[in-house]
Amino acid sequence: MGSTAAYQVSEQWLGQPRPVRVVMIGAGIGGIAAVKLFNEIFKNRPTSLVIYEKNHDVGGTWLENRYPGCSCDIPAHGYTYSWEGNPSWSKPYVGSEELFEYFKGRAQAYGVFELVHFKHRVTEAKWNSLIGRWQLKIENSNSEIIEDECEVLINAGGFLNKWKWPEIEGINTYKGFLVHSAAWDSNYSFKGKTVAVIGSGSSAIQIVPIIQKQAKLMVSFNRSPTWITPEFASEFAPEGRDSVFSKEQKAQWINNPNEFLKFRKEIENSANQFFNLQFKDTPLQEKLYQNSREVMEKRLNGKKELASKLIPTFAVGCRRMTPGHGYLEALASDNVVVRSDAIARITPTGIEMVDGTQLTVEAIICATGFDNSYRPSFTIIGENGKDLREEWKDEPRSYLSVAVAGYPNYFMATGPNFPLSNGSLIACLEETLKYAFKAVDKIQTQGVKSLSPTRAAIDDFQAHKDKMMEQLVWTSSCRSWYKNGTINGKVWGPYPGSVPHFLELLSVPRWEDFEIKYKTSNRFQYLGKGKTYREVSGGDLSWYITEPGANLAA
């Protein structure tokens, strides 16, 4: 029983918000959206937000990735925030520069630049249980370490933001031009050069058709085959990558918002049926497998030896399906050699294969992706004194992709098993941010000091996720970054359900899955002196009286 001897009733009204500071890591698409949502949800509240961004500008992925051919592989109208579209996209599949300019414009419109500190990299976050705050260390552009504190820490750094060199012996000895797709050098000319491209993921698939036309000879290293598919949602782009929107079409969308909304919803509805393709051994998957194989064989001009190297035998979607405009045609060109055997080492003049072949090349492009371990890029010490990077060394175990046991008031915009290949991505990103802000609201208005999911809740979610994945193509036998580069490991990438499933699940937080600690010994102290905001502000005290036929559940 709760004791009343030392208990004091607070002077507040029910749910009166206390000051809360939120720190956001990253000013990419997630960070930009967060500011819009924050300003609406916490308007006129004592809530502050600051963003620390490691780069010199907003935009994240679309600021960093500027390699040749870099573009969105879904229709751009399905790659905007849910609350507004962009009727002025130049074409269905826009390039990285246009995407960057659009999102930077949204950042300016939402007030992001008033809250962000550029060239500031969070290096350490340590939870202080005594005061219920994260204590942060941030390295600024002058390599100075500054400190900050916050009640809530949100990591919106993205899941593809730590690019890495391939782990190949001798890479540091190479004397020619060496570049990674995520750190592109546009000053180098590949014209007339002998070029090696290591990798066969989405970046390589966009780079190869461009560089192949410039190079004298290209050697493409395709360790793992990839399903090359038609453009996603191609029904909205009849001429494929060559499709463009006319001035008349854009004007029609601008002048007729209802028609534009209908068009956007058609794209979203199409995208959110994508999950149906991800089930193993179904007639739909079999049809997709056969059709994809036939299309790839045709695009390889009937070159059977090349087809044997490039066309997968695993389920379509086990690795990320990638539209490859001109990719297979480029690999089938006379000036391209495809190697699917193993590299032994990189030498000062080129690449040595395991079979002893010496390949002299003037440039090496590493389209070898990112660190997909989901381990944070900074030290993060939870209430048990452990670094999350160490806890997640072998397996990242999250709660619904958004939170972690033992790391109170810490939320991720795109954590492990986020719906990154399930359908409409940005809608899911918005929902994880809304989820984090619902936690901020609870902390701010209900006397909560900290909350974090229990380990039992995480164990249950992980058990469900792993069992569900057995039915899905992502556990087929292929090497995939969804499994951190393994062939048969656990799936850390996509969510085990559809986008609508994820959105509805996160829309109502299951606080019963959380360990909640309060600022005082009595969890109900936030009830205060028995008054509500309506009463103290002179509001309507009979709001519950409705007209006949009103929605009683509203």
Coordinates of C-alpha atoms in Angstrom, one line a residue:
M1 CA 0.0 0.0 0.0
G2 CA 1.2 3.5 -0.8
S3 CA 2.1 5.6 2.3
T4 CA 0.6 9.1 2.7
A5 CA 2.9 10.2 5.5
A6 CA 5.7 11.8 3.4
Y7 CA 3.6 12.3 0.2
Q8 CA 2.8 15.8 -1.0
V9 CA 0.2 16.7 -3.5
S10 CA 1.8 18.7 -6.3
E11 CA 0.4 22.1 -7.4
Q12 CA 0.0 21.2 -11.0
W13 CA -3.1 20.5 -13.1
L14 CA -3.7 17.0 -14.6
G15 CA -0.9 16.3 -17.0
Q16 CA 0.8 19.7 -16.8
P17 CA 3.9 19.3 -19.0
R18 CA 7.3 19.6 -17.4
P19 CA 10.3 20.8 -19.3
V20 CA 11.9 18.1 -21.5
R21 CA 14.9 18.3 -23.8
V22 CA 15.1 16.1 -26.9
V23 CA 18.3 15.5 -28.9
M24 CA 18.0 14.1 -32.4
I25 CA 20.9 12.5 -34.2
G26 CA 20.8 13.1 -37.9
A27 CA 19.2 15.7 -40.3
G28 CA 18.4 13.4 -43.1
I29 CA 14.9 12.5 -44.2
G30 CA 14.0 11.4 -40.6
G31 CA 15.5 14.4 -38.9
I32 CA 13.6 16.7 -41.3
A33 CA 10.3 15.0 -40.7
A34 CA 10.9 15.0 -36.9
V35 CA 11.1 18.8 -36.8
K36 CA 7.7 19.1 -38.7
L37 CA 6.1 16.6 -36.3
F38 CA 7.8 18.1 -33.2
N39 CA 6.6 21.6 -33.9
E40 CA 3.0 20.4 -34.3
I41 CA 2.9 18.0 -31.3
F42 CA 4.7 20.1 -28.8
K43 CA 3.5 23.6 -29.8
N44 CA 3.3 25.9 -26.7
R45 CA 4.9 23.3 -24.5
P46 CA 8.2 23.5 -22.5
T47 CA 9.9 21.1 -24.9
S48 CA 13.1 21.8 -26.7
L49 CA 14.7 20.0 -29.6
V50 CA 18.3 20.1 -31.0
I51 CA 19.7 18.2 -33.9
Y52 CA 23.3 17.2 -34.3
E53 CA 24.3 16.4 -37.9
K54 CA 27.8 15.1 -38.8
N55 CA 27.6 16.5 -42.4
H56 CA 27.7 20.1 -43.5
D57 CA 24.1 20.1 -44.7
V58 CA 20.8 18.3 -44.4
G59 CA 19.7 15.4 -46.7
G60 CA 21.6 12.4 -45.4
T61 CA 21.7 9.7 -48.1
W62 CA 20.9 12.2 -50.9
L63 CA 23.6 14.6 -49.7
E64 CA 26.2 11.8 -49.4
N65 CA 25.5 9.6 -52.4
R66 CA 26.4 11.3 -55.7
Y67 CA 27.8 8.5 -57.8
P68 CA 26.9 8.3 -61.5
G69 CA 23.4 7.1 -62.0
C70 CA 22.4 7.6 -58.4
S71 CA 18.6 7.9 -58.2
C72 CA 15.5 6.7 -56.5
D73 CA 14.3 3.3 -57.7
I74 CA 10.7 3.8 -56.7
P75 CA 8.4 6.5 -58.1
A76 CA 9.3 9.8 -56.5
H77 CA 5.7 10.5 -55.7
G78 CA 5.9 7.6 -53.3
Y79 CA 9.0 9.0 -51.7
T80 CA 7.6 12.1 -50.1
Y81 CA 6.1 12.7 -46.6
S82 CA 2.6 11.6 -46.1
W83 CA 1.3 15.1 -45.3
E84 CA 2.4 16.6 -48.6
G85 CA 3.5 15.5 -52.0
N86 CA 5.6 17.2 -54.6
P87 CA 3.6 17.8 -57.9
S88 CA 6.8 19.3 -59.5
W89 CA 9.0 16.2 -59.8
S90 CA 10.7 16.2 -63.2
K91 CA 10.1 12.5 -63.8
P92 CA 9.1 9.3 -62.0
Y93 CA 12.6 8.1 -61.0
V94 CA 14.5 11.2 -60.1
G95 CA 18.2 11.5 -59.4
S96 CA 20.0 12.2 -56.1
E97 CA 20.5 15.9 -56.8
E98 CA 16.8 16.6 -57.4
L99 CA 15.9 14.5 -54.3
F100 CA 18.4 16.5 -52.2
E101 CA 17.1 19.8 -53.4
Y102 CA 13.5 18.7 -52.6
F103 CA 14.3 17.6 -49.0
K104 CA 16.5 20.6 -48.4
G105 CA 13.5 22.7 -49.4
R106 CA 11.4 20.8 -46.9
A107 CA 14.0 21.4 -44.2
Q108 CA 13.9 25.1 -44.9
A109 CA 10.1 25.2 -44.8
Y110 CA 9.9 23.3 -41.5
G111 CA 12.5 25.3 -39.7
V112 CA 15.2 22.6 -39.4
F113 CA 18.0 25.1 -39.9
E114 CA 17.0 26.9 -36.7
L115 CA 17.6 23.7 -34.6
V116 CA 20.5 21.9 -36.3
H117 CA 24.2 22.0 -35.6
F118 CA 26.1 20.9 -38.6
K119 CA 29.5 19.2 -38.5
H120 CA 28.7 18.0 -35.0
R121 CA 29.2 14.3 -34.5
V122 CA 27.8 12.6 -31.3
T123 CA 30.7 10.4 -30.0
E124 CA 29.2 9.3 -26.7
A125 CA 25.9 9.0 -24.9
K126 CA 25.8 7.8 -21.3
W127 CA 22.6 7.3 -19.3
N128 CA 22.6 8.9 -15.8
S129 CA 20.0 7.0 -13.8
L130 CA 20.2 9.5 -10.9
I131 CA 19.0 12.5 -12.9
G132 CA 17.2 10.6 -15.7
R133 CA 19.1 12.1 -18.5
W134 CA 21.4 11.2 -21.3
Q135 CA 24.8 12.9 -21.0
L136 CA 26.3 13.5 -24.4
K137 CA 29.7 14.2 -25.9
I138 CA 29.8 15.8 -29.3
E139 CA 32.8 16.6 -31.5
N140 CA 32.3 19.8 -33.4
S141 CA 33.9 21.0 -36.6
N142 CA 37.0 22.3 -34.7
S143 CA 37.6 18.8 -33.2
E144 CA 36.5 20.1 -29.8
I145 CA 34.4 18.0 -27.5
I146 CA 31.3 19.8 -26.2
E147 CA 28.8 18.3 -23.8
D148 CA 25.0 18.3 -23.7
E149 CA 22.2 16.6 -21.8
C150 CA 18.7 15.4 -22.7
E151 CA 15.8 13.5 -21.3
V152 CA 15.2 11.7 -24.6
L153 CA 17.7 10.7 -27.3
I154 CA 16.4 9.8 -30.8
N155 CA 18.8 8.2 -33.3
A156 CA 17.7 9.1 -36.8
G157 CA 21.1 8.5 -38.3
G158 CA 19.7 6.0 -40.8
F159 CA 20.6 2.3 -41.6
L160 CA 22.9 3.0 -44.6
N161 CA 25.1 5.8 -43.3
K162 CA 28.4 4.1 -42.4
W163 CA 30.0 3.1 -45.7
K164 CA 32.9 0.7 -45.6
W165 CA 35.8 -0.5 -47.8
P166 CA 35.7 -4.2 -48.7
E167 CA 37.8 -6.4 -46.4
I168 CA 40.3 -7.4 -49.1
E169 CA 44.0 -7.8 -48.4
G170 CA 46.2 -5.1 -49.8
I171 CA 43.6 -2.5 -50.5
N172 CA 45.8 0.2 -48.9
T173 CA 48.7 -0.7 -51.3
Y174 CA 46.8 0.1 -54.5
K175 CA 48.5 3.0 -56.4
G176 CA 45.7 3.7 -58.9
F177 CA 42.4 5.6 -58.5
L178 CA 40.4 4.1 -55.6
V179 CA 36.9 5.3 -54.8
H180 CA 33.9 4.2 -52.8
S181 CA 30.4 4.7 -54.2
A182 CA 29.3 6.5 -51.1
A183 CA 32.3 8.9 -51.2
W184 CA 32.4 9.7 -54.9
D185 CA 35.1 11.8 -56.5
S186 CA 33.5 13.5 -59.6
N187 CA 36.8 15.0 -60.7
Y188 CA 38.2 11.7 -62.0
S189 CA 37.6 10.8 -65.7
F190 CA 37.1 7.1 -66.5
K191 CA 37.2 7.8 -70.2
G192 CA 39.5 5.2 -72.0
K193 CA 40.5 3.6 -68.7
T194 CA 40.6 0.0 -67.5
V195 CA 38.2 0.0 -64.5
A196 CA 37.2 -2.6 -61.9
V197 CA 33.9 -2.4 -60.1
I198 CA 33.7 -4.5 -57.0
G199 CA 30.1 -5.3 -55.9
S200 CA 26.7 -6.1 -57.4
G201 CA 24.2 -4.3 -55.2
S202 CA 22.0 -1.4 -56.0
S203 CA 24.9 1.1 -56.2
A204 CA 26.9 -1.0 -58.6
I205 CA 23.8 -1.6 -60.7
Q206 CA 23.4 2.1 -61.2
I207 CA 27.1 2.9 -61.7
V208 CA 28.0 0.2 -64.2
P209 CA 25.9 1.3 -67.2
I210 CA 27.3 4.8 -66.9
I211 CA 31.0 3.9 -66.5
Q212 CA 30.8 1.1 -69.1
K213 CA 30.2 3.6 -71.8
Q214 CA 33.3 5.6 -70.8
A215 CA 35.8 2.8 -70.0
K216 CA 38.1 1.1 -72.4
L217 CA 37.6 -2.1 -70.4
M218 CA 35.6 -2.9 -67.3
V219 CA 35.9 -5.8 -65.0
S220 CA 32.8 -6.4 -62.9
F221 CA 33.2 -8.5 -59.8
N222 CA 29.8 -10.1 -59.0
R223 CA 30.4 -12.4 -56.1
S224 CA 26.7 -13.0 -55.6
P225 CA 24.0 -13.0 -58.3
T226 CA 21.1 -10.4 -57.9
W227 CA 17.6 -10.4 -59.3
I228 CA 17.4 -7.5 -61.8
T229 CA 13.7 -6.6 -62.1
P230 CA 11.6 -4.1 -64.1
E231 CA 11.2 -0.7 -62.4
F232 CA 9.1 -0.8 -59.2
A233 CA 5.6 0.5 -59.8
S234 CA 6.4 0.6 -63.5
E235 CA 2.7 1.0 -64.3
F236 CA 3.1 4.7 -63.3
A237 CA 6.0 5.2 -65.7
P238 CA 5.0 3.7 -69.1
E239 CA 8.4 4.7 -70.7
G240 CA 10.5 3.4 -67.8
R241 CA 13.5 5.5 -66.8
D242 CA 13.0 7.6 -69.8
S243 CA 9.6 8.8 -68.6
V244 CA 9.3 12.5 -67.8
F245 CA 6.4 14.6 -66.6
S246 CA 5.2 17.4 -68.9
K247 CA 4.6 21.0 -67.8
E248 CA 0.9 20.4 -68.4
Q249 CA 0.8 17.3 -66.2
K250 CA 2.6 19.1 -63.3
A251 CA 0.3 22.1 -63.7
Q252 CA -2.7 19.8 -63.5
W253 CA -1.5 18.3 -60.3
I254 CA -0.8 21.7 -58.8
N255 CA -4.2 23.1 -59.8
N256 CA -6.2 20.0 -58.8
P257 CA -5.1 18.8 -55.4
N258 CA -7.8 16.1 -55.2
E259 CA -6.6 14.6 -58.4
F260 CA -3.0 14.7 -57.2
L261 CA -3.9 13.1 -53.9
K262 CA -5.7 10.3 -55.8
F263 CA -2.6 9.7 -57.9
R264 CA -0.4 9.6 -54.8
K265 CA -2.7 7.1 -53.0
E266 CA -2.6 4.9 -56.1
I267 CA 1.2 4.7 -55.8
E268 CA 1.0 4.0 -52.1
N269 CA -1.6 1.3 -52.5
S270 CA 0.6 -0.3 -55.2
A271 CA 3.7 -0.2 -53.0
N272 CA 2.0 -1.5 -49.9
Q273 CA 1.0 -4.7 -51.8
F274 CA 4.7 -5.5 -52.2
F275 CA 4.8 -7.7 -49.1
N276 CA 2.6 -10.3 -50.8
L277 CA 5.6 -11.2 -53.0
Q278 CA 7.8 -12.0 -50.0
F279 CA 6.2 -15.4 -49.1
K280 CA 8.2 -18.5 -50.1
D281 CA 6.8 -21.2 -52.3
T282 CA 3.6 -19.5 -53.4
P283 CA 2.2 -19.4 -56.9
L284 CA 2.9 -15.6 -56.9
Q285 CA 6.5 -16.2 -56.0
E286 CA 6.9 -19.0 -58.6
K287 CA 5.4 -16.7 -61.3
L288 CA 7.7 -13.9 -60.3
Y289 CA 10.7 -16.3 -60.3
Q290 CA 10.0 -17.5 -63.8
N291 CA 9.2 -14.1 -65.3
S292 CA 12.3 -12.6 -63.7
R293 CA 14.5 -15.3 -65.1
E294 CA 13.1 -15.0 -68.6
V295 CA 13.6 -11.2 -68.6
M296 CA 17.2 -11.5 -67.3
E297 CA 18.1 -14.1 -70.0
K298 CA 16.6 -11.9 -72.7
R299 CA 18.5 -8.8 -71.5
L300 CA 21.7 -10.8 -71.5
N301 CA 21.3 -11.4 -75.2
G302 CA 21.2 -15.1 -74.7
K303 CA 24.8 -15.4 -73.4
K304 CA 24.4 -18.6 -71.4
E305 CA 27.8 -18.4 -69.6
L306 CA 27.0 -14.9 -68.4
A307 CA 23.5 -16.0 -67.4
S308 CA 24.9 -18.8 -65.2
K309 CA 26.9 -16.2 -63.3
L310 CA 24.3 -13.5 -62.9
I311 CA 20.9 -15.1 -62.7
P312 CA 20.1 -16.3 -59.1
T313 CA 18.6 -19.7 -58.2
F314 CA 17.3 -18.4 -54.8
A315 CA 13.9 -16.9 -54.2
V316 CA 13.2 -13.5 -55.7
G317 CA 13.6 -10.9 -53.0
C318 CA 16.0 -12.9 -50.8
R319 CA 18.5 -10.2 -51.7
R320 CA 17.0 -6.8 -52.5
M321 CA 15.3 -6.8 -55.8
T322 CA 16.9 -4.0 -57.9
P323 CA 15.6 -2.4 -61.1
G324 CA 18.7 -2.3 -63.3
H325 CA 18.2 0.1 -66.2
G326 CA 20.8 -0.9 -68.7
Y327 CA 22.8 -3.0 -66.2
L328 CA 22.6 -6.4 -67.8
E329 CA 23.0 -4.9 -71.2
A330 CA 26.2 -3.2 -70.0
L331 CA 27.6 -6.5 -68.5
A332 CA 26.9 -8.2 -71.8
S333 CA 28.9 -5.6 -73.7
D334 CA 32.1 -6.4 -75.5
N335 CA 34.2 -4.2 -73.2
V336 CA 33.1 -5.9 -70.0
V337 CA 34.4 -9.0 -68.3
V338 CA 32.3 -10.5 -65.4
R339 CA 34.2 -12.4 -62.7
S340 CA 32.2 -14.3 -60.1
D341 CA 35.2 -16.1 -58.6
A342 CA 37.1 -14.9 -55.5
I343 CA 39.5 -12.1 -55.2
A344 CA 42.7 -13.0 -53.3
R345 CA 44.1 -9.5 -52.8
I346 CA 44.5 -6.1 -54.2
T347 CA 48.0 -5.3 -55.5
P348 CA 49.7 -1.9 -56.2
T349 CA 48.7 -2.2 -59.9
G350 CA 45.4 -4.1 -59.7
I351 CA 43.7 -7.2 -58.5
E352 CA 44.9 -10.8 -58.0
M353 CA 42.4 -13.6 -58.1
V354 CA 42.5 -16.8 -56.1
D355 CA 43.2 -18.7 -59.3
G356 CA 46.3 -16.7 -59.8
T357 CA 45.0 -14.3 -62.5
Q358 CA 46.6 -10.9 -62.3
L359 CA 44.3 -8.0 -63.5
T360 CA 46.0 -4.7 -64.1
V361 CA 43.5 -1.8 -63.7
E362 CA 43.8 1.9 -63.6
A363 CA 40.8 2.5 -61.3
I364 CA 38.9 0.5 -58.7
I365 CA 35.3 1.4 -57.8
C366 CA 34.2 -0.2 -54.5
A367 CA 30.4 -0.4 -54.6
T368 CA 30.6 -2.5 -51.5
G369 CA 27.9 -1.0 -49.3
F370 CA 27.7 -0.1 -45.7
D371 CA 28.1 -1.4 -42.2
N372 CA 24.7 -3.3 -41.8
S373 CA 25.3 -4.4 -38.2
Y374 CA 22.9 -1.7 -36.8
R375 CA 25.5 -1.1 -34.1
P376 CA 25.5 2.7 -33.4
S377 CA 28.3 4.8 -34.7
F378 CA 29.0 6.2 -31.2
T379 CA 29.5 4.8 -27.7
I380 CA 26.2 4.5 -26.0
I381 CA 26.2 3.3 -22.3
G382 CA 22.9 2.2 -20.8
E383 CA 21.7 1.8 -17.2
N384 CA 23.7 -1.4 -16.8
G385 CA 27.0 0.3 -17.8
K386 CA 27.2 -1.7 -21.0
D387 CA 27.9 -0.3 -24.5
L388 CA 25.1 -1.1 -26.9
R389 CA 27.7 -1.7 -29.6
E390 CA 29.1 -4.5 -27.5
E391 CA 25.6 -5.9 -26.7
W392 CA 24.8 -5.9 -30.4
K393 CA 28.2 -7.3 -31.5
D394 CA 26.7 -10.6 -32.5
E395 CA 23.0 -9.8 -33.0
P396 CA 21.0 -6.5 -32.8
R397 CA 17.9 -7.2 -30.7
S398 CA 15.4 -4.4 -30.7
Y399 CA 11.8 -3.9 -29.6
L400 CA 9.7 -3.4 -32.8
S401 CA 12.7 -1.7 -34.3
V402 CA 12.3 1.4 -32.1
A403 CA 13.7 0.8 -28.7
V404 CA 16.2 -1.3 -26.6
A405 CA 16.0 -2.9 -23.2
G406 CA 18.3 -1.3 -20.7
Y407 CA 18.6 2.0 -22.7
P408 CA 15.9 4.2 -21.3
N409 CA 14.4 7.0 -23.3
Y410 CA 16.4 6.0 -26.4
F411 CA 14.6 5.6 -29.6
M412 CA 15.6 4.7 -33.2
A413 CA 13.9 5.9 -36.3
T414 CA 15.2 3.0 -38.4
G415 CA 16.4 0.2 -36.1
P416 CA 16.8 -3.5 -36.8
N417 CA 13.8 -5.0 -38.6
F418 CA 12.4 -1.7 -39.7
P419 CA 10.2 -2.0 -42.9
L420 CA 13.0 -1.1 -45.3
S421 CA 11.8 -3.5 -48.0
N422 CA 8.2 -4.0 -47.2
G423 CA 6.5 -1.2 -49.1
S424 CA 6.2 2.5 -48.5
L425 CA 9.3 3.4 -46.5
I426 CA 8.8 7.1 -45.5
A427 CA 5.4 6.5 -43.9
C428 CA 7.1 3.9 -41.6
L429 CA 9.8 6.4 -40.8
E430 CA 7.2 9.0 -39.8
E431 CA 5.5 6.4 -37.6
T432 CA 8.6 5.5 -35.6
L433 CA 9.2 9.3 -35.0
K434 CA 5.5 9.7 -33.8
Y435 CA 6.1 6.7 -31.5
A436 CA 9.2 8.3 -30.0
F437 CA 7.2 11.6 -29.5
K438 CA 4.4 9.7 -27.8
A439 CA 7.0 8.5 -25.3
V440 CA 8.2 12.1 -24.9
D441 CA 4.6 13.1 -24.2
K442 CA 4.2 10.4 -21.6
I443 CA 7.5 11.4 -19.9
Q444 CA 6.5 15.0 -20.0
T445 CA 2.9 14.8 -18.7
Q446 CA 2.8 11.7 -16.4
G447 CA 5.7 12.2 -14.1
V448 CA 7.8 9.6 -15.9
K449 CA 11.5 9.6 -15.3
S450 CA 12.4 6.8 -17.7
L451 CA 10.9 4.1 -19.8
S452 CA 12.5 1.2 -21.8
P453 CA 11.1 -2.1 -23.1
T454 CA 11.6 -5.1 -20.9
R455 CA 13.9 -7.9 -22.0
A456 CA 11.0 -10.3 -21.9
A457 CA 9.1 -8.2 -24.4
I458 CA 12.1 -8.1 -26.7
D459 CA 12.6 -11.9 -26.4
D460 CA 9.0 -12.4 -27.4
F461 CA 9.2 -10.1 -30.4
Q462 CA 12.5 -11.7 -31.5
A463 CA 11.0 -15.2 -31.2
H464 CA 8.0 -14.1 -33.3
K465 CA 10.2 -12.4 -35.9
D466 CA 12.5 -15.3 -36.3
K467 CA 9.6 -17.8 -36.7
M468 CA 7.7 -15.6 -39.1
M469 CA 10.9 -15.1 -41.2
E470 CA 10.9 -18.8 -41.9
Q471 CA 7.9 -18.2 -44.2
L472 CA 9.5 -15.3 -46.1
V473 CA 12.0 -15.2 -48.9
W474 CA 14.5 -13.3 -46.8
T475 CA 15.6 -16.5 -45.1
S476 CA 16.2 -18.3 -48.4
S477 CA 19.8 -19.3 -49.0
C478 CA 21.5 -16.2 -50.4
R479 CA 24.1 -13.8 -49.2
S480 CA 22.3 -10.6 -48.2
W481 CA 22.9 -7.4 -46.2
Y482 CA 19.5 -8.2 -44.7
K483 CA 21.4 -10.9 -42.9
N484 CA 24.6 -8.7 -42.4
G485 CA 26.3 -10.4 -45.3
T486 CA 25.7 -14.0 -44.2
I487 CA 23.9 -16.7 -46.2
N488 CA 21.8 -18.3 -43.6
G489 CA 22.0 -15.9 -40.6
K490 CA 19.1 -14.2 -38.8
V491 CA 17.3 -11.5 -40.7
W492 CA 18.0 -8.1 -39.2
G493 CA 16.7 -6.1 -42.2
P494 CA 13.1 -6.1 -43.1
Y495 CA 10.1 -6.2 -40.8
P496 CA 8.2 -9.5 -40.5
G497 CA 5.0 -8.0 -41.9
S498 CA 3.4 -5.5 -44.3
V499 CA 3.6 -1.7 -44.1
P500 CA 0.0 -1.4 -42.9
H501 CA 0.8 -4.0 -40.3
F502 CA 3.7 -2.0 -39.0
L503 CA 1.8 1.3 -39.1
E504 CA -1.1 0.0 -37.1
L505 CA 1.1 -1.8 -34.6
L506 CA 3.0 1.3 -33.7
S507 CA 0.0 3.6 -33.7
V508 CA -0.9 2.6 -30.2
P509 CA 2.2 2.0 -27.9
R510 CA 2.0 -1.1 -25.7
W511 CA 3.3 0.6 -22.5
E512 CA 2.6 -2.7 -20.7
D513 CA 5.8 -3.9 -22.5
F514 CA 7.9 -1.2 -20.8
E515 CA 9.7 -0.8 -17.5
I516 CA 8.6 2.6 -16.3
K517 CA 10.2 4.6 -13.5
Y518 CA 8.8 7.7 -12.1
K519 CA 10.3 11.0 -10.9
T520 CA 8.7 10.5 -7.4
S521 CA 7.7 7.6 -5.2
N522 CA 4.0 8.0 -6.2
R523 CA 3.2 7.4 -9.8
F524 CA 0.0 9.4 -9.5
Q525 CA 1.6 12.6 -8.3
Y526 CA 0.9 14.1 -11.8
L527 CA -2.8 14.2 -10.9
G528 CA -2.0 17.3 -9.0
K529 CA -4.8 19.3 -7.2
G530 CA -7.6 17.6 -9.1
K531 CA -8.0 20.2 -11.9
T532 CA -7.6 19.9 -15.7
Y533 CA -6.3 22.3 -18.2
R534 CA -9.8 22.9 -19.4
E535 CA -10.7 24.2 -16.0
V536 CA -7.6 26.4 -15.4
S537 CA -7.7 27.9 -18.9
G538 CA -11.4 28.6 -19.0
G539 CA -12.2 26.0 -21.5
D540 CA -15.4 24.1 -22.4
L541 CA -16.4 22.0 -19.3
S542 CA -19.2 20.2 -21.1
W543 CA -17.2 18.9 -24.1
Y544 CA -18.7 15.4 -23.7
I545 CA -22.2 16.6 -24.6
T546 CA -22.8 15.7 -28.2
E547 CA -25.4 16.0 -30.9
P548 CA -27.5 12.9 -31.9
G549 CA -25.7 10.7 -34.3
A550 CA -22.2 11.9 -33.3
N551 CA -19.3 9.4 -33.3
L552 CA -19.2 8.3 -29.7
A553 CA -15.8 6.7 -30.2
A554 CA -14.1 10.0 -31.3

